mmCIF file of C-alpha atoms and ligand atoms in Angstrom:
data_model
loop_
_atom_site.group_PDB
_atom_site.id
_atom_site.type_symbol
_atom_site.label_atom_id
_atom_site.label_comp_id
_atom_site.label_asym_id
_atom_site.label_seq_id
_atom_site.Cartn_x
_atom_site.Cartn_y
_atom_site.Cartn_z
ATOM 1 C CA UNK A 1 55.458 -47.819 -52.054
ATOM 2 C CA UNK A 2 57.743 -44.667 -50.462
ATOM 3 C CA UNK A 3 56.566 -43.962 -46.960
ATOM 4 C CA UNK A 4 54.544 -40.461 -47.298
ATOM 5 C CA UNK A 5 56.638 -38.124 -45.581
ATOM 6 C CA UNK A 6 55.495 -35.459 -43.003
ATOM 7 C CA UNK A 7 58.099 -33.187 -41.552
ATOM 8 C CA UNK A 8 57.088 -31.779 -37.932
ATOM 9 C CA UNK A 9 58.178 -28.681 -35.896
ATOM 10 C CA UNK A 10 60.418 -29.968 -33.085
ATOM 11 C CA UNK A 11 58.849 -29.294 -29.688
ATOM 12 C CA UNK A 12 54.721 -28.775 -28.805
ATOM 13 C CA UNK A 13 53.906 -28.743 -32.262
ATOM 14 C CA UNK A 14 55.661 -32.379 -32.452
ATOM 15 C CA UNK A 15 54.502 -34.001 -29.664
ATOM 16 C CA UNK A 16 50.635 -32.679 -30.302
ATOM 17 C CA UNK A 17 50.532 -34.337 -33.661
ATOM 18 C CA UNK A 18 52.122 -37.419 -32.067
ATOM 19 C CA UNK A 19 49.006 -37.339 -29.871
ATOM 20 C CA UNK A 20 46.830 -36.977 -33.089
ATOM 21 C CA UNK A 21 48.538 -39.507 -35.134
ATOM 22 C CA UNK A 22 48.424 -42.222 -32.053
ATOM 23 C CA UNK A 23 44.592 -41.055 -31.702
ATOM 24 C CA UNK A 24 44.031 -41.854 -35.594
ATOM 25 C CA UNK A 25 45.794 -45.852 -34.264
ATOM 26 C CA UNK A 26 49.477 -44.941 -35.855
ATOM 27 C CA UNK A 27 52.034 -46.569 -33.995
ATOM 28 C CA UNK A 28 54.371 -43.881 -33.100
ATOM 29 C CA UNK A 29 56.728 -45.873 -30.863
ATOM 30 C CA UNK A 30 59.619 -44.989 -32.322
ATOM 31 C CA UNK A 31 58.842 -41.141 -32.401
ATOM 32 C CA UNK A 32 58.352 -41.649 -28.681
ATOM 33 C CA UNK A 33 62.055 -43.308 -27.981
ATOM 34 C CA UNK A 34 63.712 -41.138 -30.921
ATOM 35 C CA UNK A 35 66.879 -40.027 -29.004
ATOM 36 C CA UNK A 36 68.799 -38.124 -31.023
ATOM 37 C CA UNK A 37 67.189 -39.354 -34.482
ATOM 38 C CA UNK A 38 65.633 -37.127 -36.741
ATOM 39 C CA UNK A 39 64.076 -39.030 -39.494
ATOM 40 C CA UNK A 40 61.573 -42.046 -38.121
ATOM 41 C CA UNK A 41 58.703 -44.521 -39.085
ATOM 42 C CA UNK A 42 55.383 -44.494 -37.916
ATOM 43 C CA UNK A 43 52.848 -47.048 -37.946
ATOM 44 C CA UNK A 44 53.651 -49.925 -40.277
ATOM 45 C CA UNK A 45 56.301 -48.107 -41.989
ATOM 46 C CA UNK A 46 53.652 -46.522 -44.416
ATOM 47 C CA UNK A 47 54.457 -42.753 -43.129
ATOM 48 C CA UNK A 48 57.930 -41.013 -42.032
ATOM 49 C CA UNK A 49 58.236 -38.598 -39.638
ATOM 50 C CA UNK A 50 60.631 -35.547 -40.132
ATOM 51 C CA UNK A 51 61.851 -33.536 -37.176
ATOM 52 C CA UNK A 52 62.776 -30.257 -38.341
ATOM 53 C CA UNK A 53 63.077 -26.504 -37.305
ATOM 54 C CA UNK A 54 59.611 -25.051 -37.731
ATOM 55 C CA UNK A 55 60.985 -22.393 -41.334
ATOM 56 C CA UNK A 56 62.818 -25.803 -42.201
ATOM 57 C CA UNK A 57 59.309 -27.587 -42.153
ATOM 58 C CA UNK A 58 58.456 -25.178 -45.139
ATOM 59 C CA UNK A 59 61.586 -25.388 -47.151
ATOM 60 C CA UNK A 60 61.561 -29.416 -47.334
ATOM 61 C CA UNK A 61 57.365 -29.311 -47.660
ATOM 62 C CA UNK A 62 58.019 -26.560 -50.604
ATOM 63 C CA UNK A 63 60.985 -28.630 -52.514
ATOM 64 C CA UNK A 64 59.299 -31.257 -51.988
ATOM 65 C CA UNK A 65 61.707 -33.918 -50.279
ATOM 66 C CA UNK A 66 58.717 -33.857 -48.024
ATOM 67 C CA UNK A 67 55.085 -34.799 -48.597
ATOM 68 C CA UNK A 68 53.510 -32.946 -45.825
ATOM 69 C CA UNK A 69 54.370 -30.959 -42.878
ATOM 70 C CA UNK A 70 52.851 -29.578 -39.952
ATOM 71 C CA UNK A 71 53.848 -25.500 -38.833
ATOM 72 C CA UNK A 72 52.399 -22.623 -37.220
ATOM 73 C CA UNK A 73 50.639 -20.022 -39.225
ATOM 74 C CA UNK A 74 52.903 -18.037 -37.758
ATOM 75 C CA UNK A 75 55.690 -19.785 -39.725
ATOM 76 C CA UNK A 76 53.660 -20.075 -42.783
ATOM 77 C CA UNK A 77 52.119 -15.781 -42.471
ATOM 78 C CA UNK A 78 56.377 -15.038 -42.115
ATOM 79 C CA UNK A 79 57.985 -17.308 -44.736
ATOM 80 C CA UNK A 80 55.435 -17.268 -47.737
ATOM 81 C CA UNK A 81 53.419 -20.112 -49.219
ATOM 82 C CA UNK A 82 54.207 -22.035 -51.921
ATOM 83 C CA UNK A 83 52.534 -25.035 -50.840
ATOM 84 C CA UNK A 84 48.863 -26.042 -50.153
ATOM 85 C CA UNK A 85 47.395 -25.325 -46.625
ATOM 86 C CA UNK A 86 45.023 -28.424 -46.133
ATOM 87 C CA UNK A 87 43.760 -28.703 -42.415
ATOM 88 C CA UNK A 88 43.805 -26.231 -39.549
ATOM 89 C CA UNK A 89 44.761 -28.942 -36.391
ATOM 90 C CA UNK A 90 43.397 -26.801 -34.221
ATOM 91 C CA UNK A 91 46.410 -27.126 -31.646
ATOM 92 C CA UNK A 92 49.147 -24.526 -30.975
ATOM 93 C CA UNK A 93 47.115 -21.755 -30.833
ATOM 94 C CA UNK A 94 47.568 -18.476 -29.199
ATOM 95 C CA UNK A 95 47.249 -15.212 -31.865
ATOM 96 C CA UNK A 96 49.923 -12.571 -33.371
ATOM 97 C CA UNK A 97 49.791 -8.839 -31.896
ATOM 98 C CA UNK A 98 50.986 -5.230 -31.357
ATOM 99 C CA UNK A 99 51.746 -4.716 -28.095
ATOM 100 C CA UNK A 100 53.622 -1.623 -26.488
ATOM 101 C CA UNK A 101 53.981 0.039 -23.244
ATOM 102 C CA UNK A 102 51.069 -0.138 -20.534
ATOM 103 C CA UNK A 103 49.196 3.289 -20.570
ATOM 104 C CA UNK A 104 51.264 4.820 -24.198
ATOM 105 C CA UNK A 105 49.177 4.846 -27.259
ATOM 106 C CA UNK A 106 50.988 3.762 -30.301
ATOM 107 C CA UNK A 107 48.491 5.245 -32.453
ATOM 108 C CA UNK A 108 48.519 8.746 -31.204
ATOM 109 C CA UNK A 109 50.924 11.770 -32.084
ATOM 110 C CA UNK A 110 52.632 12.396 -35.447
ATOM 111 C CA UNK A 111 56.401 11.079 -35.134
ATOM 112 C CA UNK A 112 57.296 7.880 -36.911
ATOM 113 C CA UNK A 113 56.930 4.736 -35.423
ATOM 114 C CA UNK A 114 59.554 2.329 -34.804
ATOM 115 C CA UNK A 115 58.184 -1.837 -34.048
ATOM 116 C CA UNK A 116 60.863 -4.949 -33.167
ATOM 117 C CA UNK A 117 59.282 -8.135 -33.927
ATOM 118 C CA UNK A 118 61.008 -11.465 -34.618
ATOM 119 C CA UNK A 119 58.176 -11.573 -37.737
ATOM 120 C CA UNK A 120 59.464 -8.631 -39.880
ATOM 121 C CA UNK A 121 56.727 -9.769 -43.256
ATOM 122 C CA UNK A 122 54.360 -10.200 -40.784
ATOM 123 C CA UNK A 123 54.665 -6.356 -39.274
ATOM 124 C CA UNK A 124 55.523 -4.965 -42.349
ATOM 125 C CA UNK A 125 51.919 -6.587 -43.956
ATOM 126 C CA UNK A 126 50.170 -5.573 -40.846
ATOM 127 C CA UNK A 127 50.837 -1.740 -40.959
ATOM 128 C CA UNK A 128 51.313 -1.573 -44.921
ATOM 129 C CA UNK A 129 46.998 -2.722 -44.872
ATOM 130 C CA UNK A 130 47.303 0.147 -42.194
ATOM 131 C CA UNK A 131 48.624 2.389 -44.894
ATOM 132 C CA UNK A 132 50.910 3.406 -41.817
ATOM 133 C CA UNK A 133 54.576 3.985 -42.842
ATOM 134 C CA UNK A 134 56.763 2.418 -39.662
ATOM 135 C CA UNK A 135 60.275 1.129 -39.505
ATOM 136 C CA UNK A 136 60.665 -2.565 -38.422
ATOM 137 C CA UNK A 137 63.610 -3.969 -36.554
ATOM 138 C CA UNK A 138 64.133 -7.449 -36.517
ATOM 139 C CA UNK A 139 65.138 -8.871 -33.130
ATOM 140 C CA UNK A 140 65.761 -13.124 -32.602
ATOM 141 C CA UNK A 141 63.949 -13.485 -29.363
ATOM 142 C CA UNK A 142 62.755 -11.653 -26.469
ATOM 143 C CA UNK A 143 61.424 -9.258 -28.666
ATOM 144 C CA UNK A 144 59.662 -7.419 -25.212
ATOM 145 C CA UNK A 145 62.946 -5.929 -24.542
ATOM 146 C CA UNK A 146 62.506 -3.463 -27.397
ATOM 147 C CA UNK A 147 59.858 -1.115 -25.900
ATOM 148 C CA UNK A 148 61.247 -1.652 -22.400
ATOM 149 C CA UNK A 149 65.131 -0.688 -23.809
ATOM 150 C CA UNK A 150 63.278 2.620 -25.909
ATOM 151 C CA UNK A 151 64.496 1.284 -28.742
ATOM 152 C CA UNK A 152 60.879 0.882 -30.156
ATOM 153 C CA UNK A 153 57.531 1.996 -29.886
ATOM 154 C CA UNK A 154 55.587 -1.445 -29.787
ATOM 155 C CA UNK A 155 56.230 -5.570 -30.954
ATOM 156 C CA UNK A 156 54.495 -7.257 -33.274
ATOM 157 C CA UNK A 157 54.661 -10.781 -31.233
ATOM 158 C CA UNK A 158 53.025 -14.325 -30.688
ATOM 159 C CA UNK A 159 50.636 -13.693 -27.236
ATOM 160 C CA UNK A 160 49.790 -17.158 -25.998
ATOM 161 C CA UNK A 161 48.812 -15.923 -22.166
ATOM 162 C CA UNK A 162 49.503 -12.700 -21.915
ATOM 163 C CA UNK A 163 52.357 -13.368 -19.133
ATOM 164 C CA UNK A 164 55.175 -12.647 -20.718
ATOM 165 C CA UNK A 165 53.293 -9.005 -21.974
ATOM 166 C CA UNK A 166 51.792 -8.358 -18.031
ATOM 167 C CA UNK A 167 55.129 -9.453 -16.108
ATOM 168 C CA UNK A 168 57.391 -6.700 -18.638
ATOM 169 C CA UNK A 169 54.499 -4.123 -17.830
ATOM 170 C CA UNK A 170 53.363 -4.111 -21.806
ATOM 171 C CA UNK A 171 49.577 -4.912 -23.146
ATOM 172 C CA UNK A 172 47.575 -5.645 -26.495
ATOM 173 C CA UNK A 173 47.430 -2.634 -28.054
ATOM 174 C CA UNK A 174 45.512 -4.942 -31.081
ATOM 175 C CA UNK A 175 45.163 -8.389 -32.374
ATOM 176 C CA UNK A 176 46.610 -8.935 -36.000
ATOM 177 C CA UNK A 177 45.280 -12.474 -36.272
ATOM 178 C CA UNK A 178 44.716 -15.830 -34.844
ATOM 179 C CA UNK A 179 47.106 -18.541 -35.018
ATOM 180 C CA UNK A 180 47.069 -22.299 -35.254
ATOM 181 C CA UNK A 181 49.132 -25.399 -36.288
ATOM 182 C CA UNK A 182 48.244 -25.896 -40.088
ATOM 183 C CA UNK A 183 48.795 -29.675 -41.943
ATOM 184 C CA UNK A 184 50.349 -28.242 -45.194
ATOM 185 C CA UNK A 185 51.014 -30.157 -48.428
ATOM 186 C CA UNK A 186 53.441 -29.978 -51.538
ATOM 187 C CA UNK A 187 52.049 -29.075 -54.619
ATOM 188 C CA UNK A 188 53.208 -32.238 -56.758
ATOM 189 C CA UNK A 189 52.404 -34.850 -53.629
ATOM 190 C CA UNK A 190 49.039 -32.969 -53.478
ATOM 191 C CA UNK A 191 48.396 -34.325 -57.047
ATOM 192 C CA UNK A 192 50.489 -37.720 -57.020
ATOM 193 C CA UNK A 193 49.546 -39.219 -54.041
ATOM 194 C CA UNK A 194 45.818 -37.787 -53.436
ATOM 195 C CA UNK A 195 44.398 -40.461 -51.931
ATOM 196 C CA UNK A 196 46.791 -41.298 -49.297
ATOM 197 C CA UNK A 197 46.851 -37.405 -48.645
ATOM 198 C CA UNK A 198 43.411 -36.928 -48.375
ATOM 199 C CA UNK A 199 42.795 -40.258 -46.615
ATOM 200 C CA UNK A 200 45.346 -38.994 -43.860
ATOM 201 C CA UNK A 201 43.609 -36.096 -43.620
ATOM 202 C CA UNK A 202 40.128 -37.119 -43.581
ATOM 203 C CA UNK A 203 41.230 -39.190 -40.099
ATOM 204 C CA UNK A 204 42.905 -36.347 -38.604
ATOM 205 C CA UNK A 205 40.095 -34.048 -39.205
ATOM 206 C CA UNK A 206 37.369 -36.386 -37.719
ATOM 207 C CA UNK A 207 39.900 -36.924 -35.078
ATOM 208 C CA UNK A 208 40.211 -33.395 -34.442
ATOM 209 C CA UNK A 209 36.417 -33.003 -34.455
ATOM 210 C CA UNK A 210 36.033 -35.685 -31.856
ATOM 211 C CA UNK A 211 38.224 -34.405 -29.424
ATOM 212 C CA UNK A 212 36.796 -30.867 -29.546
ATOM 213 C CA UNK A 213 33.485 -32.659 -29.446
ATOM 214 C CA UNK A 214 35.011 -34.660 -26.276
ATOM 215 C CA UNK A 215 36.275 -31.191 -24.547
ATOM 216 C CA UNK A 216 32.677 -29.099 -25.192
ATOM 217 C CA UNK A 217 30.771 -31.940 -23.171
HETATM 218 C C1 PRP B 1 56.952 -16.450 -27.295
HETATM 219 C C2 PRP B 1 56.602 -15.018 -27.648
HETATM 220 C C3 PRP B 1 56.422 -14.380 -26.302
HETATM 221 C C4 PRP B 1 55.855 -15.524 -25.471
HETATM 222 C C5 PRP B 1 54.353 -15.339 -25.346
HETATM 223 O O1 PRP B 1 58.294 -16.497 -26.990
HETATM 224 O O2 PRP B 1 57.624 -14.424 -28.419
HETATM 225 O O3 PRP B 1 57.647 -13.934 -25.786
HETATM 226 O O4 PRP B 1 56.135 -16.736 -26.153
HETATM 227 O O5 PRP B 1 53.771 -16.287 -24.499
HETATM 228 P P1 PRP B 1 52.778 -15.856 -23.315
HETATM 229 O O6 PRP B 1 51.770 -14.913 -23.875
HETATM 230 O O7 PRP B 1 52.130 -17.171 -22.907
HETATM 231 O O8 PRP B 1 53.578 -15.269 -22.210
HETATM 232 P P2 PRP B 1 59.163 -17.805 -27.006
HETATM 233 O O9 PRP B 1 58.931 -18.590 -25.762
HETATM 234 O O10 PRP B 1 58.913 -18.561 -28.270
HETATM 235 O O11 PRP B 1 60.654 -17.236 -26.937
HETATM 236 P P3 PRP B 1 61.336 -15.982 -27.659
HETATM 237 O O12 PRP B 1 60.750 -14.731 -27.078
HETATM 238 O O13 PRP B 1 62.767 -16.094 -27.323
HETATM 239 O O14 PRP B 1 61.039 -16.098 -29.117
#
């Protein structure tokens, strides 16, 4: 039988669901001493592990030269979905927000708004359920710099602590919605190999449970 394969977004994302999948007794050795490999086995050779770019996660989970994947919502609420969502992990959470300039209030006045945000669906979507016409500019990273620069009003941006926000003298203005790292499926796998799918699953979940049981004692 092919090894089920589950790409993962390189970094926290990876190394939590490491955790998970060593928790659920999956030998992930190999994962562990990768070096510079990208494509390695876990446990007894019965699942693969992908290491890809968290959008790349999607595009190999959606054509299918990967069984299942793990990405942010954030990924998933940006790139589209056509793929099934089938378990929240619970890890890798922090929450998607407009944030501007401490003390302005993006809200007030009638001029046009202008937002940067590295999530340009996920902005658009936000103020179009707002009925609010605003122009988005997409920035790559250090999306903060917009307000502080003048060339926008407010971000649309992932708060985790609030650090990054406090320390460039910008705040919440409002939450747009929570995030977390989702297990996600592709359609035909979801069908073809059920069991194994939901089987893996299953584990992870009751894993998942335990450990937030574990935390609340
Ligand atoms: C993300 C996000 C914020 C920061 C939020 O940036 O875009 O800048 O983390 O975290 P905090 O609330 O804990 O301070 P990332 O580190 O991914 O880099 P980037 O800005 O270059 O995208």
């Amino acid at each position: 039988m092919k090894p089920l394969r589950i790409a993962l977004t390189k970094g926290r994302l990876e190394k939590d669901t490491v955790n998970l999948l060593e928790q659920i007794g999956l030998d992930c050795t190999q994962v562990r001493e990768k070096g510079r490999r990208l494509i390695l086995p876990v446990g007894n050779g019965e699942i693969e592990v992908v290491l890809a770019k968290a959008a790349d996660v999607i595009t190999y989970v959606e054509n299918g030269v990967c069984d299942l994947g793990v990405v942010g919502k954030d990924t998933i609420m940006e790139n589209g979905s056509h793929f099934y969502e089938i378990l929240d992990l619970g890890f890798g959470r922090c929450r998607f927000a407009l944030a501007c300039r401490k003390g302005t209030d993006f809200f007030g006045g009638y001029k046009a708004k202008t937002v940067a945000s590295k999530y340009p669906n996920v902005a658009r979507q936000f103020f179009e359920s707002r009925a609010m016409d605003v122009r988005i500019i997409k920035i790559e990273g250090s999306v903060e710099l917009a307000p502080l620069l003048g060339l926008a009003d407010g971000i649309v941006d992932i708060v985790e602590t609030g650090t990054t926000l406090k320390e460039n003298g910008l705040e919440v203005t409002e939450t747009i919605a929570g995030i977390s790292a989702r297990l996600i499926a592709n359609t035909a796998s979801l069908k073809m190999r059920k069991q194994e799918i939901e089987a893996l699953a299953a584990r992870m979940e009751a894993q998942i449970e335990k450990n937030r049981e574990e935390k609340s004692v």
